[in-house]
Structure formats: structure tokens, C-alpha cells
GROMACS .gro file of C-alpha atoms in nm:
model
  128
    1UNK     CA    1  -0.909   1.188   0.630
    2UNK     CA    2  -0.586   1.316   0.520
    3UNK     CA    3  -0.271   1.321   0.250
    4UNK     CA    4  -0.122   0.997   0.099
    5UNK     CA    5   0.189   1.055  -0.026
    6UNK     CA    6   0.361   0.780  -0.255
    7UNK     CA    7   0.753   0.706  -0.332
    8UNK     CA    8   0.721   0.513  -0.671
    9UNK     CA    9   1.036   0.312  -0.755
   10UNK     CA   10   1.225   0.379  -1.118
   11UNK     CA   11   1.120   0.165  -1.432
   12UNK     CA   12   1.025   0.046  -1.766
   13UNK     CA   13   0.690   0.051  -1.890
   14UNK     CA   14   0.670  -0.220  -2.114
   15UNK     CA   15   0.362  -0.146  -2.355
   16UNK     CA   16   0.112  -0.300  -2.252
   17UNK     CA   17   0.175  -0.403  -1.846
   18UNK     CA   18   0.391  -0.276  -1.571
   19UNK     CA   19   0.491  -0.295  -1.202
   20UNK     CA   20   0.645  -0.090  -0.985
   21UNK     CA   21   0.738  -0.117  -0.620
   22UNK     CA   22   0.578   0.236  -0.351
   23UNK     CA   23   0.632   0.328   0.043
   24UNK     CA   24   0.420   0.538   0.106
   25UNK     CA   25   0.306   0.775   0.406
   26UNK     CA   26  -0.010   0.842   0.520
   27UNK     CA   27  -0.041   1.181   0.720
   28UNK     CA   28  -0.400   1.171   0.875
   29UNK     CA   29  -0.578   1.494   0.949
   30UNK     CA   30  -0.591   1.368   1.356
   31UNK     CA   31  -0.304   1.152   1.485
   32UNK     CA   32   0.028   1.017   1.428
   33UNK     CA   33   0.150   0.919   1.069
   34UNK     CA   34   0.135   0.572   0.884
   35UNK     CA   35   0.381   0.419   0.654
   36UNK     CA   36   0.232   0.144   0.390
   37UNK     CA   37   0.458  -0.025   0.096
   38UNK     CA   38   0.326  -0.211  -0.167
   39UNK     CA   39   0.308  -0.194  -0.559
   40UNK     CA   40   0.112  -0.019  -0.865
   41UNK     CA   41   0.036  -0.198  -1.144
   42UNK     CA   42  -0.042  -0.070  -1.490
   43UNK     CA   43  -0.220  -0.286  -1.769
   44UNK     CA   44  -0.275  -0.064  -2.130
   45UNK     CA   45  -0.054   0.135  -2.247
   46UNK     CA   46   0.220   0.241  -2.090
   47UNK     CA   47   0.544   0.334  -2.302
   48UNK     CA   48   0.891   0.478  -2.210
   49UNK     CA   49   1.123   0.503  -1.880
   50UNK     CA   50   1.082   0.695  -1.547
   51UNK     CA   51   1.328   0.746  -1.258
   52UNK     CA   52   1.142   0.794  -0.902
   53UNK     CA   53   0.835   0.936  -0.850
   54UNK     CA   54   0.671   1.134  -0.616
   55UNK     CA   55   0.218   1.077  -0.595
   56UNK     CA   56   0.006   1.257  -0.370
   57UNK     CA   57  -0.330   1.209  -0.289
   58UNK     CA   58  -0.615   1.354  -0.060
   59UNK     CA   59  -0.816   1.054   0.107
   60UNK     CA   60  -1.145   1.077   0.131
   61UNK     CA   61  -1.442   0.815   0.286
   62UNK     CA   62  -1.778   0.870   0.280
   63UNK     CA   63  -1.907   0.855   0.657
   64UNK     CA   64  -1.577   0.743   0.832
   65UNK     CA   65  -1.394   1.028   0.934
   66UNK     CA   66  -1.435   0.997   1.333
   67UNK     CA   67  -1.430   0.633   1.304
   68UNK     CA   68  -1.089   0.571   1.096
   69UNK     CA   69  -0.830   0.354   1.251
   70UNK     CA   70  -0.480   0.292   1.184
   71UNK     CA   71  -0.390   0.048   0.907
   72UNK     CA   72  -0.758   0.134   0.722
   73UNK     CA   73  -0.583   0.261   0.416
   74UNK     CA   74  -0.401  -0.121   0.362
   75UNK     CA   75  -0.571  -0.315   0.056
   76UNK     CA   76  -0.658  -0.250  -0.359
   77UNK     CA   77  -0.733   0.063  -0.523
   78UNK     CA   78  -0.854   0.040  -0.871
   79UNK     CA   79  -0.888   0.310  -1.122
   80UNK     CA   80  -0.766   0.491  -1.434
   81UNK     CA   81  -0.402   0.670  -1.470
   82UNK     CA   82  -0.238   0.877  -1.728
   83UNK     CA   83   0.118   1.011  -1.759
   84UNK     CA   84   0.304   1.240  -1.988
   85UNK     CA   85   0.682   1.260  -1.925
   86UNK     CA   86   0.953   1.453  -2.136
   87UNK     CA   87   1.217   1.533  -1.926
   88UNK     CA   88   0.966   1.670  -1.653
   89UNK     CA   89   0.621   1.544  -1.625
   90UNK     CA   90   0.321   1.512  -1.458
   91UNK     CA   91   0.024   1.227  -1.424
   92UNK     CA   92  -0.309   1.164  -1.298
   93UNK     CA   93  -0.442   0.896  -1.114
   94UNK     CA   94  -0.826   0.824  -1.032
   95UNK     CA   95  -0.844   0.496  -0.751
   96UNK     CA   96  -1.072   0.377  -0.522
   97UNK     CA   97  -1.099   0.083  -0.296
   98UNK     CA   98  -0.892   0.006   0.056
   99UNK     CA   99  -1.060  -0.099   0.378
  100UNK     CA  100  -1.433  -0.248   0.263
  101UNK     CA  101  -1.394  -0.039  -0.058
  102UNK     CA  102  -1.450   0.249   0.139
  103UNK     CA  103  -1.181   0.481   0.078
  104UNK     CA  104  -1.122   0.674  -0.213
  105UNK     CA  105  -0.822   0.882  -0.295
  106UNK     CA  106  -0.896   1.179  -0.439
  107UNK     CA  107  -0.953   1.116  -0.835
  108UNK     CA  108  -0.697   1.432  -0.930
  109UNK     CA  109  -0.382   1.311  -0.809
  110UNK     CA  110  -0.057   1.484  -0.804
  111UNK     CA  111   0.227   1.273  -0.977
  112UNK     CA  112   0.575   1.453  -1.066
  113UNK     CA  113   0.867   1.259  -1.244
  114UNK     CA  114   1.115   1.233  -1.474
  115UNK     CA  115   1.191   1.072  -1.804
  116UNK     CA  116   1.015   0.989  -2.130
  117UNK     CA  117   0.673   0.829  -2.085
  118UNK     CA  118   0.316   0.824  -2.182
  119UNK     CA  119   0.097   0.602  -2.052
  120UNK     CA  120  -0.290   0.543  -2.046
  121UNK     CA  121  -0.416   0.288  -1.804
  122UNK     CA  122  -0.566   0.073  -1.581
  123UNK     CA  123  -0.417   0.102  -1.287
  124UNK     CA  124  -0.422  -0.101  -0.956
  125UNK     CA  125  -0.231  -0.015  -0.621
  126UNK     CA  126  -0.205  -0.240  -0.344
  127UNK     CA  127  -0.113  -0.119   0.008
  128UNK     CA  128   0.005  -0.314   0.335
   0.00000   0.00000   0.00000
């Protein structure tokens, strides 16, 4: 359907649960582009600092394509995540869910920060 691209706000992870605060924009493969905010959510373990973050994902959705509409990317994706930060880093994150459970963004993320993390996950993102 297109790219998702995320702005993830600075923070603490704080063992075993964290939140953080995203805007994200949605560039679909036909028409205009879509801005969401919302949050991600961490629950394992999840140690160590990062300043913002950059996440991008391809979105996929099995039979949809033609019939997407604006705002279909709004709701919960659930998945796995993991991070490794020293100075640089890099993370994957594996989610699906959004409009009926539908959508899936694409299970090998791109994620570049910075600071000193590691984190292994459950991971939930909400969109709006």
C-alpha cells in the first residue's frame, strides 16, 4: 500500500515496560499523504536511554490495495521488537493489526537511533 514512516519521541526504558509518544506519516503508493500520532508500548525487556527515533515500515494488506481509504492505517498493531543501541543503533519491529486487523507492516522494519539500549519485546503501537 505504501511506506509508514514513524518519529519516536526520546526516553527511558524502564526494564520491564515502556511508552513512548510517534507522528507518523503514511506515504501511500496512490494519493496524497497521511499523518497519524499515537504511542508504542514495550512490555519485556527493555533497558537503557534513546534520543529520537526514526521507524520505517512497508504496509502491506492482503486483498485491499484498490480498496484502501484514508485513515485505514488508524488502530493497534501487535508484535515483537528488538533493539541494540551503543551510540548508533538499529532495531526491528514485526506488527500487525490496524483497520479489521488487516494491515500488516512489513515484519523487517527499519529503526535508526541513538543511545545505549537493548531491548527484547512485546510491542504494541496504536495509531489515530
Amino acid at each position: 500500500l505504501g511506506l509508514l514512516t514513524c518519529e519516536v519521541d526520546p526516553g527511558v526504558g524502564l526494564l520491564v515496560v515502556s511508552s513512548k509518544d510517534v507522528t507518523c506519516t503514511f506515504k501511500p503508493n496512490k494519493g496524497k499523504a497521511e499523518t497519524y500520532t499515537g504511542s508504542i508500548k514495550k512490555l519485556g525487556i527493555d533497558v537503557g536511554f534513546t534520543a529520537a527515533s526514526r521507524i520505517a515500515w512497508v504496509v502491506v494488506a492482503a486483498g485491499k490495495g484498490a480498496d484502501y481509504s484514508k485513515g485505514d492505517l488508524a488502530g493497534t498493531y501487535v508484535g515483537a521488537s528488538h533493539e541494540a543501541t551503543l551510540g548508533l543503533g538499529l532495531g526491528g519491529n514485526w506488527l500487525i493489526g490496524g483497520s479489521n486487523k488487516s494491515i500488516a507492516l512489513q515484519p523487517w522494519s527499519i529503526q535508526g537511533q541513538v543511545g545505549l539500549n537493548w531491548s527484547l519485546t512485546w510491542t504494541d503501537l496504536t495509531l489515530e
